[in-house]
Amino acid sequence: MTMHLGRVLRNTTLILLSLLWAIPSWLLLVNALVPGKEYTGTPHWLPDSFGIFDNFAKAWTAADLGPAMGNSLLYAVVGSLVAVVIATGAAFAVVIMPVRRRVLWFWLIYSGTLLPLQVFLRPLFLSYASFDLYDTQIGMLLVYATISIPFSFFLMRNYATTVPREVVEAARMDGASWWRLFWQIHVPLSKSAMVAAFSFQFVAIWNDLLFGITFSTSDNIRPVIAALSELQGNYSDVGPPVVLAGAILVSLPTLLLFFLAQRFFVSNLKLTS
Amino acid sequence: MRTSTEPPAAARQRQSPEPPHLKPRPVAPRAASRDRLAAGAFLTPAVVLVSVVLLAPFGSTIYRSFFDDHRHSTFTGLDNYRLFFTDDALLRSAENTLLWVAGTVVLPFALGMLIACLTDATRWSRLARLCVIIPYALSGAAVAVVWNFVLSSDGALNQALSAVGLGSLSHSWLLDWPGNTLVIICVNAWQATGVAVILILVGLQSVPPETLEAASLDGAGPWQRFRFVVLPQLRPVSIIVIGMSLANGLKSFDLLWVLTRGGPGRATETLAVSMYEETFLLQRPGAGSAIAVVLTVIVLAASWLYLRRQFGEKGA
């Protein structure tokens, strides 16, 4: 009898908690479906009409999402790619190559991920202004790639320590240069960790707002979250369904990547156990 | 999910008495120095970029925090830091940050633990887990958009309250302090619990079922099994979850910025937002720099919680 009561209690708690989490997501979806004109100021709880593509289109033009999406894609793909390659190289040097003061190098690079972004903002802003990097794609790429290096380095260093040392030693014996060793042996061996680091940094760059609003201002430079933030600022003008549809549109790439990476992760887990 | 949580084997390796590459190898001195040159080439891009784009600005911010905000800025020692005791907006910001610290230590961890344990062995648990994890995949700005829709005065929450006859409870959730800050901390927990659930579930998989069976045979009830068998074995992952959500909560900017811009007035600002407000909107870079430095100290202290764990294993 007490077992039975326990199970009821447990399931009730679980249902309540799931609802607590699901309802806001549900409302987001349902109200993004409501055609802008039919929205009368009160939230809908059930889907009764289908105007989401119309809302997507409105959000797209109202916040100029086209160039913003393209920019964020550029920053997130190129920025994290550059960062992961550089970080993998540095991890290779610190773990596998004979360097002195490896602890110093580790902390020098890794420290960047511990500091809050706020400490970089103003000096960078001033230098960007004087070097003509403010509000340029190169400037955005530079700051996004650099901010992604420390954590990627941390991941890649952890991974590099699990790579069997014999492989490298053997290749060195055969007279392979470090450069060849890195590209032809270390990088292929580290591919899965590099993919993990890449997806992690892709999401981080895509979701960034602070750098976006500090280092860019024009519609054809700023990243997509800055555009979404502006769209939310026009909440009363464009109406809730359009803003919610904009939030969905902006989140689609990271949601997709998240679930793809999750499957990738689970299959990896199965393989190793 | 996060590779970051794996204890770095390197910490141990680094300390091992004789790493293979330090073994005296029969190489010519010239080859050794060429090796070092090659290592330099691999390290340089990362070291230069991090030093120039991140560490130099960090140093510059610390330096700037000792100068005042008059037209011809002069050295003022700790005056900017004194603002934390005299400036009302900063006092409120510091209070809010303390609330955030408390809220991000307790909520994501406790809820994550509860949900992970409840869904560990139920049939339809995958659906429940999915509900909790989806918000984690959203950006802070998108979360703010969703919750603005729920919390605004003609929003979904007030509508739901009056529909079930609790209309008297409905009010402007984001208007009055400290209620607004507490509500936003809950919104942050709504987003941050997902990763806690994932990490704790991974931790639960490492609890050997034999220990639970043994405890059952000894007559331990479910609560006792949790308290004395499961919880101690989850200690490492708990520290990581708490440290991570604390550091992330302290750095969180986009949720607050999109949801309230730190307002009404400056009532919901935390230090992460105040820094931006003071530096770029109020044109008080000295005050902004001091806030950034204080925030750094707090974030580093919070990070120390789990870094000590990750790097200090051989010491324990």
PDB file of N, CA, C and O in Angstrom, chain B residues 249-300:
ATOM      1  N   GLY B 249      25.332  31.795 -14.061  1.00  0.00           N
ATOM      2  CA  GLY B 249      24.328  32.736 -13.567  1.00  0.00           C
ATOM      3  C   GLY B 249      24.930  34.115 -13.347  1.00  0.00           C
ATOM      4  O   GLY B 249      24.334  35.136 -13.703  1.00  0.00           O
ATOM      5  N   LEU B 250      26.141  34.136 -12.779  1.00  0.00           N
ATOM      6  CA  LEU B 250      26.791  35.420 -12.517  1.00  0.00           C
ATOM      7  C   LEU B 250      27.121  36.151 -13.807  1.00  0.00           C
ATOM      8  O   LEU B 250      27.093  37.367 -13.870  1.00  0.00           O
ATOM      9  N   LYS B 251      27.473  35.393 -14.868  1.00  0.00           N
ATOM     10  CA  LYS B 251      27.850  36.025 -16.122  1.00  0.00           C
ATOM     11  C   LYS B 251      26.633  36.367 -16.969  1.00  0.00           C
ATOM     12  O   LYS B 251      26.760  37.026 -17.990  1.00  0.00           O
ATOM     13  N   SER B 252      25.455  35.871 -16.579  1.00  0.00           N
ATOM     14  CA  SER B 252      24.277  35.964 -17.445  1.00  0.00           C
ATOM     15  C   SER B 252      23.891  37.421 -17.717  1.00  0.00           C
ATOM     16  O   SER B 252      23.663  38.209 -16.803  1.00  0.00           O
ATOM     17  N   PHE B 253      23.849  37.759 -18.977  1.00  0.00           N
ATOM     18  CA  PHE B 253      23.551  39.133 -19.389  1.00  0.00           C
ATOM     19  C   PHE B 253      22.313  39.181 -20.284  1.00  0.00           C
ATOM     20  O   PHE B 253      21.412  39.997 -20.076  1.00  0.00           O
ATOM     21  N   ASP B 254      22.254  38.300 -21.280  1.00  0.00           N
ATOM     22  CA  ASP B 254      21.233  38.415 -22.323  1.00  0.00           C
ATOM     23  C   ASP B 254      19.812  38.241 -21.790  1.00  0.00           C
ATOM     24  O   ASP B 254      18.909  38.958 -22.195  1.00  0.00           O
ATOM     25  N   LEU B 255      19.613  37.292 -20.862  1.00  0.00           N
ATOM     26  CA  LEU B 255      18.273  37.080 -20.310  1.00  0.00           C
ATOM     27  C   LEU B 255      17.746  38.367 -19.690  1.00  0.00           C
ATOM     28  O   LEU B 255      16.656  38.844 -20.022  1.00  0.00           O
ATOM     29  N   LEU B 256      18.553  38.957 -18.809  1.00  0.00           N
ATOM     30  CA  LEU B 256      18.131  40.181 -18.135  1.00  0.00           C
ATOM     31  C   LEU B 256      17.980  41.341 -19.119  1.00  0.00           C
ATOM     32  O   LEU B 256      17.023  42.117 -19.038  1.00  0.00           O
ATOM     33  N   TRP B 257      18.916  41.448 -20.044  1.00  0.00           N
ATOM     34  CA  TRP B 257      18.916  42.590 -20.939  1.00  0.00           C
ATOM     35  C   TRP B 257      17.677  42.580 -21.824  1.00  0.00           C
ATOM     36  O   TRP B 257      17.045  43.616 -22.037  1.00  0.00           O
ATOM     37  N   VAL B 258      17.316  41.428 -22.347  1.00  0.00           N
ATOM     38  CA  VAL B 258      16.173  41.363 -23.248  1.00  0.00           C
ATOM     39  C   VAL B 258      14.859  41.401 -22.460  1.00  0.00           C
ATOM     40  O   VAL B 258      13.869  41.972 -22.915  1.00  0.00           O
ATOM     41  N   LEU B 259      14.850  40.824 -21.260  1.00  0.00           N
ATOM     42  CA  LEU B 259      13.602  40.767 -20.495  1.00  0.00           C
ATOM     43  C   LEU B 259      13.256  42.116 -19.862  1.00  0.00           C
ATOM     44  O   LEU B 259      12.109  42.568 -19.949  1.00  0.00           O
ATOM     45  N   THR B 260      14.218  42.784 -19.228  1.00  0.00           N
ATOM     46  CA  THR B 260      13.890  44.006 -18.488  1.00  0.00           C
ATOM     47  C   THR B 260      14.834  45.171 -18.739  1.00  0.00           C
ATOM     48  O   THR B 260      14.588  46.258 -18.243  1.00  0.00           O
ATOM     49  N   ARG B 261      15.949  44.953 -19.455  1.00  0.00           N
ATOM     50  CA  ARG B 261      17.007  45.972 -19.560  1.00  0.00           C
ATOM     51  C   ARG B 261      17.464  46.433 -18.189  1.00  0.00           C
ATOM     52  O   ARG B 261      17.869  47.590 -18.009  1.00  0.00           O
ATOM     53  N   GLY B 262      17.348  45.561 -17.187  1.00  0.00           N
ATOM     54  CA  GLY B 262      17.756  45.926 -15.842  1.00  0.00           C
ATOM     55  C   GLY B 262      16.696  46.713 -15.086  1.00  0.00           C
ATOM     56  O   GLY B 262      16.852  47.001 -13.919  1.00  0.00           O
ATOM     57  N   GLY B 263      15.598  47.061 -15.747  1.00  0.00           N
ATOM     58  CA  GLY B 263      14.582  47.901 -15.150  1.00  0.00           C
ATOM     59  C   GLY B 263      13.484  47.103 -14.488  1.00  0.00           C
ATOM     60  O   GLY B 263      13.574  45.893 -14.412  1.00  0.00           O
ATOM     61  N   PRO B 264      12.424  47.730 -13.974  1.00  0.00           N
ATOM     62  CA  PRO B 264      12.133  49.165 -14.093  1.00  0.00           C
ATOM     63  C   PRO B 264      13.126  50.020 -13.288  1.00  0.00           C
ATOM     64  O   PRO B 264      13.538  49.592 -12.227  1.00  0.00           O
ATOM     65  N   GLY B 265      13.467  51.204 -13.806  1.00  0.00           N
ATOM     66  CA  GLY B 265      14.581  51.950 -13.235  1.00  0.00           C
ATOM     67  C   GLY B 265      15.819  51.107 -13.432  1.00  0.00           C
ATOM     68  O   GLY B 265      16.137  50.726 -14.549  1.00  0.00           O
ATOM     69  N   ARG B 266      16.477  50.766 -12.318  1.00  0.00           N
ATOM     70  CA  ARG B 266      17.606  49.839 -12.426  1.00  0.00           C
ATOM     71  C   ARG B 266      17.419  48.711 -11.423  1.00  0.00           C
ATOM     72  O   ARG B 266      18.376  48.141 -10.928  1.00  0.00           O
ATOM     73  N   ALA B 267      16.130  48.355 -11.179  1.00  0.00           N
ATOM     74  CA  ALA B 267      15.804  47.479 -10.054  1.00  0.00           C
ATOM     75  C   ALA B 267      16.227  46.031 -10.230  1.00  0.00           C
ATOM     76  O   ALA B 267      16.420  45.333  -9.243  1.00  0.00           O
ATOM     77  N   THR B 268      16.321  45.531 -11.470  1.00  0.00           N
ATOM     78  CA  THR B 268      16.654  44.111 -11.627  1.00  0.00           C
ATOM     79  C   THR B 268      18.082  43.891 -12.114  1.00  0.00           C
ATOM     80  O   THR B 268      18.445  42.769 -12.440  1.00  0.00           O
ATOM     81  N   GLU B 269      18.889  44.944 -12.167  1.00  0.00           N
ATOM     82  CA  GLU B 269      20.265  44.779 -12.618  1.00  0.00           C
ATOM     83  C   GLU B 269      21.052  43.840 -11.713  1.00  0.00           C
ATOM     84  O   GLU B 269      20.907  43.869 -10.508  1.00  0.00           O
ATOM     85  N   THR B 270      21.912  43.037 -12.321  1.00  0.00           N
ATOM     86  CA  THR B 270      22.979  42.383 -11.574  1.00  0.00           C
ATOM     87  C   THR B 270      24.275  43.032 -12.027  1.00  0.00           C
ATOM     88  O   THR B 270      24.268  43.861 -12.935  1.00  0.00           O
ATOM     89  N   LEU B 271      25.392  42.645 -11.423  1.00  0.00           N
ATOM     90  CA  LEU B 271      26.657  43.287 -11.765  1.00  0.00           C
ATOM     91  C   LEU B 271      26.960  43.160 -13.251  1.00  0.00           C
ATOM     92  O   LEU B 271      27.490  44.086 -13.871  1.00  0.00           O
ATOM     93  N   ALA B 272      26.597  41.997 -13.849  1.00  0.00           N
ATOM     94  CA  ALA B 272      26.889  41.783 -15.265  1.00  0.00           C
ATOM     95  C   ALA B 272      26.197  42.840 -16.125  1.00  0.00           C
ATOM     96  O   ALA B 272      26.734  43.273 -17.141  1.00  0.00           O
ATOM     97  N   VAL B 273      24.997  43.273 -15.729  1.00  0.00           N
ATOM     98  CA  VAL B 273      24.255  44.273 -16.491  1.00  0.00           C
ATOM     99  C   VAL B 273      24.711  45.682 -16.116  1.00  0.00           C
ATOM    100  O   VAL B 273      24.878  46.543 -16.980  1.00  0.00           O
ATOM    101  N   SER B 274      24.947  45.915 -14.836  1.00  0.00           N
ATOM    102  CA  SER B 274      25.369  47.240 -14.376  1.00  0.00           C
ATOM    103  C   SER B 274      26.635  47.687 -15.075  1.00  0.00           C
ATOM    104  O   SER B 274      26.795  48.861 -15.411  1.00  0.00           O
ATOM    105  N   MET B 275      27.561  46.728 -15.291  1.00  0.00           N
ATOM    106  CA  MET B 275      28.802  47.081 -15.958  1.00  0.00           C
ATOM    107  C   MET B 275      28.513  47.685 -17.330  1.00  0.00           C
ATOM    108  O   MET B 275      29.065  48.727 -17.690  1.00  0.00           O
ATOM    109  N   TYR B 276      27.634  47.031 -18.078  1.00  0.00           N
ATOM    110  CA  TYR B 276      27.310  47.521 -19.428  1.00  0.00           C
ATOM    111  C   TYR B 276      26.616  48.878 -19.350  1.00  0.00           C
ATOM    112  O   TYR B 276      26.952  49.816 -20.063  1.00  0.00           O
ATOM    113  N   GLU B 277      25.669  48.968 -18.436  1.00  0.00           N
ATOM    114  CA  GLU B 277      24.896  50.195 -18.254  1.00  0.00           C
ATOM    115  C   GLU B 277      25.809  51.380 -17.913  1.00  0.00           C
ATOM    116  O   GLU B 277      25.755  52.428 -18.543  1.00  0.00           O
ATOM    117  N   GLU B 278      26.678  51.198 -16.912  1.00  0.00           N
ATOM    118  CA  GLU B 278      27.557  52.284 -16.473  1.00  0.00           C
ATOM    119  C   GLU B 278      28.547  52.672 -17.570  1.00  0.00           C
ATOM    120  O   GLU B 278      28.784  53.852 -17.816  1.00  0.00           O
ATOM    121  N   THR B 279      29.142  51.660 -18.218  1.00  0.00           N
ATOM    122  CA  THR B 279      30.204  51.948 -19.175  1.00  0.00           C
ATOM    123  C   THR B 279      29.666  52.583 -20.448  1.00  0.00           C
ATOM    124  O   THR B 279      30.186  53.591 -20.915  1.00  0.00           O
ATOM    125  N   PHE B 280      28.632  51.967 -21.026  1.00  0.00           N
ATOM    126  CA  PHE B 280      28.246  52.369 -22.377  1.00  0.00           C
ATOM    127  C   PHE B 280      27.037  53.292 -22.415  1.00  0.00           C
ATOM    128  O   PHE B 280      26.874  54.041 -23.355  1.00  0.00           O
ATOM    129  N   LEU B 281      26.154  53.229 -21.425  1.00  0.00           N
ATOM    130  CA  LEU B 281      24.972  54.093 -21.476  1.00  0.00           C
ATOM    131  C   LEU B 281      25.139  55.331 -20.607  1.00  0.00           C
ATOM    132  O   LEU B 281      24.762  56.415 -20.991  1.00  0.00           O
ATOM    133  N   LEU B 282      25.730  55.165 -19.411  1.00  0.00           N
ATOM    134  CA  LEU B 282      25.907  56.325 -18.535  1.00  0.00           C
ATOM    135  C   LEU B 282      27.278  56.973 -18.705  1.00  0.00           C
ATOM    136  O   LEU B 282      27.566  57.975 -18.071  1.00  0.00           O
ATOM    137  N   GLN B 283      28.123  56.383 -19.553  1.00  0.00           N
ATOM    138  CA  GLN B 283      29.450  56.950 -19.822  1.00  0.00           C
ATOM    139  C   GLN B 283      30.261  57.137 -18.551  1.00  0.00           C
ATOM    140  O   GLN B 283      30.896  58.168 -18.352  1.00  0.00           O
ATOM    141  N   ARG B 284      30.234  56.112 -17.693  1.00  0.00           N
ATOM    142  CA  ARG B 284      31.089  56.165 -16.503  1.00  0.00           C
ATOM    143  C   ARG B 284      32.024  54.954 -16.521  1.00  0.00           C
ATOM    144  O   ARG B 284      31.844  54.001 -15.758  1.00  0.00           O
ATOM    145  N   PRO B 285      33.024  54.987 -17.403  1.00  0.00           N
ATOM    146  CA  PRO B 285      33.880  53.807 -17.590  1.00  0.00           C
ATOM    147  C   PRO B 285      34.657  53.409 -16.340  1.00  0.00           C
ATOM    148  O   PRO B 285      34.944  52.231 -16.149  1.00  0.00           O
ATOM    149  N   GLY B 286      34.993  54.386 -15.488  1.00  0.00           N
ATOM    150  CA  GLY B 286      35.714  54.041 -14.260  1.00  0.00           C
ATOM    151  C   GLY B 286      34.859  53.159 -13.368  1.00  0.00           C
ATOM    152  O   GLY B 286      35.287  52.094 -12.900  1.00  0.00           O
ATOM    153  N   ALA B 287      33.610  53.591 -13.148  1.00  0.00           N
ATOM    154  CA  ALA B 287      32.684  52.796 -12.347  1.00  0.00           C
ATOM    155  C   ALA B 287      32.449  51.440 -13.014  1.00  0.00           C
ATOM    156  O   ALA B 287      32.472  50.395 -12.348  1.00  0.00           O
ATOM    157  N   GLY B 288      32.259  51.465 -14.348  1.00  0.00           N
ATOM    158  CA  GLY B 288      32.033  50.210 -15.075  1.00  0.00           C
ATOM    159  C   GLY B 288      33.198  49.251 -14.905  1.00  0.00           C
ATOM    160  O   GLY B 288      32.993  48.052 -14.694  1.00  0.00           O
ATOM    161  N   SER B 289      34.426  49.781 -14.966  1.00  0.00           N
ATOM    162  CA  SER B 289      35.602  48.915 -14.816  1.00  0.00           C
ATOM    163  C   SER B 289      35.654  48.312 -13.413  1.00  0.00           C
ATOM    164  O   SER B 289      35.973  47.132 -13.255  1.00  0.00           O
ATOM    165  N   ALA B 290      35.343  49.133 -12.409  1.00  0.00           N
ATOM    166  CA  ALA B 290      35.366  48.613 -11.038  1.00  0.00           C
ATOM    167  C   ALA B 290      34.341  47.493 -10.882  1.00  0.00           C
ATOM    168  O   ALA B 290      34.607  46.463 -10.249  1.00  0.00           O
ATOM    169  N   ILE B 291      33.154  47.669 -11.494  1.00  0.00           N
ATOM    170  CA  ILE B 291      32.137  46.617 -11.427  1.00  0.00           C
ATOM    171  C   ILE B 291      32.655  45.343 -12.097  1.00  0.00           C
ATOM    172  O   ILE B 291      32.503  44.238 -11.570  1.00  0.00           O
ATOM    173  N   ALA B 292      33.296  45.522 -13.262  1.00  0.00           N
ATOM    174  CA  ALA B 292      33.813  44.351 -13.975  1.00  0.00           C
ATOM    175  C   ALA B 292      34.837  43.619 -13.127  1.00  0.00           C
ATOM    176  O   ALA B 292      34.857  42.380 -13.093  1.00  0.00           O
ATOM    177  N   VAL B 293      35.687  44.374 -12.416  1.00  0.00           N
ATOM    178  CA  VAL B 293      36.717  43.731 -11.597  1.00  0.00           C
ATOM    179  C   VAL B 293      36.077  42.976 -10.434  1.00  0.00           C
ATOM    180  O   VAL B 293      36.432  41.819 -10.148  1.00  0.00           O
ATOM    181  N   VAL B 294      35.093  43.610  -9.774  1.00  0.00           N
ATOM    182  CA  VAL B 294      34.423  42.927  -8.661  1.00  0.00           C
ATOM    183  C   VAL B 294      33.721  41.660  -9.168  1.00  0.00           C
ATOM    184  O   VAL B 294      33.801  40.589  -8.550  1.00  0.00           O
ATOM    185  N   LEU B 295      33.060  41.777 -10.320  1.00  0.00           N
ATOM    186  CA  LEU B 295      32.391  40.613 -10.901  1.00  0.00           C
ATOM    187  C   LEU B 295      33.396  39.493 -11.178  1.00  0.00           C
ATOM    188  O   LEU B 295      33.136  38.318 -10.902  1.00  0.00           O
ATOM    189  N   THR B 296      34.568  39.883 -11.686  1.00  0.00           N
ATOM    190  CA  THR B 296      35.602  38.877 -11.967  1.00  0.00           C
ATOM    191  C   THR B 296      36.002  38.141 -10.704  1.00  0.00           C
ATOM    192  O   THR B 296      36.119  36.910 -10.699  1.00  0.00           O
ATOM    193  N   VAL B 297      36.192  38.912  -9.626  1.00  0.00           N
ATOM    194  CA  VAL B 297      36.597  38.276  -8.369  1.00  0.00           C
ATOM    195  C   VAL B 297      35.543  37.267  -7.931  1.00  0.00           C
ATOM    196  O   VAL B 297      35.858  36.121  -7.554  1.00  0.00           O
ATOM    197  N   ILE B 298      34.254  37.658  -8.014  1.00  0.00           N
ATOM    198  CA  ILE B 298      33.195  36.739  -7.584  1.00  0.00           C
ATOM    199  C   ILE B 298      33.143  35.504  -8.486  1.00  0.00           C
ATOM    200  O   ILE B 298      33.019  34.371  -8.012  1.00  0.00           O
ATOM    201  N   VAL B 299      33.246  35.737  -9.810  1.00  0.00           N
ATOM    202  CA  VAL B 299      33.172  34.608 -10.744  1.00  0.00           C
ATOM    203  C   VAL B 299      34.354  33.659 -10.521  1.00  0.00           C
ATOM    204  O   VAL B 299      34.182  32.436 -10.519  1.00  0.00           O
ATOM    205  N   LEU B 300      35.545  34.223 -10.307  1.00  0.00           N
ATOM    206  CA  LEU B 300      36.711  33.362 -10.079  1.00  0.00           C
ATOM    207  C   LEU B 300      36.536  32.556  -8.801  1.00  0.00           C
ATOM    208  O   LEU B 300      36.871  31.373  -8.759  1.00  0.00           O
TER     209      LEU B 300
END
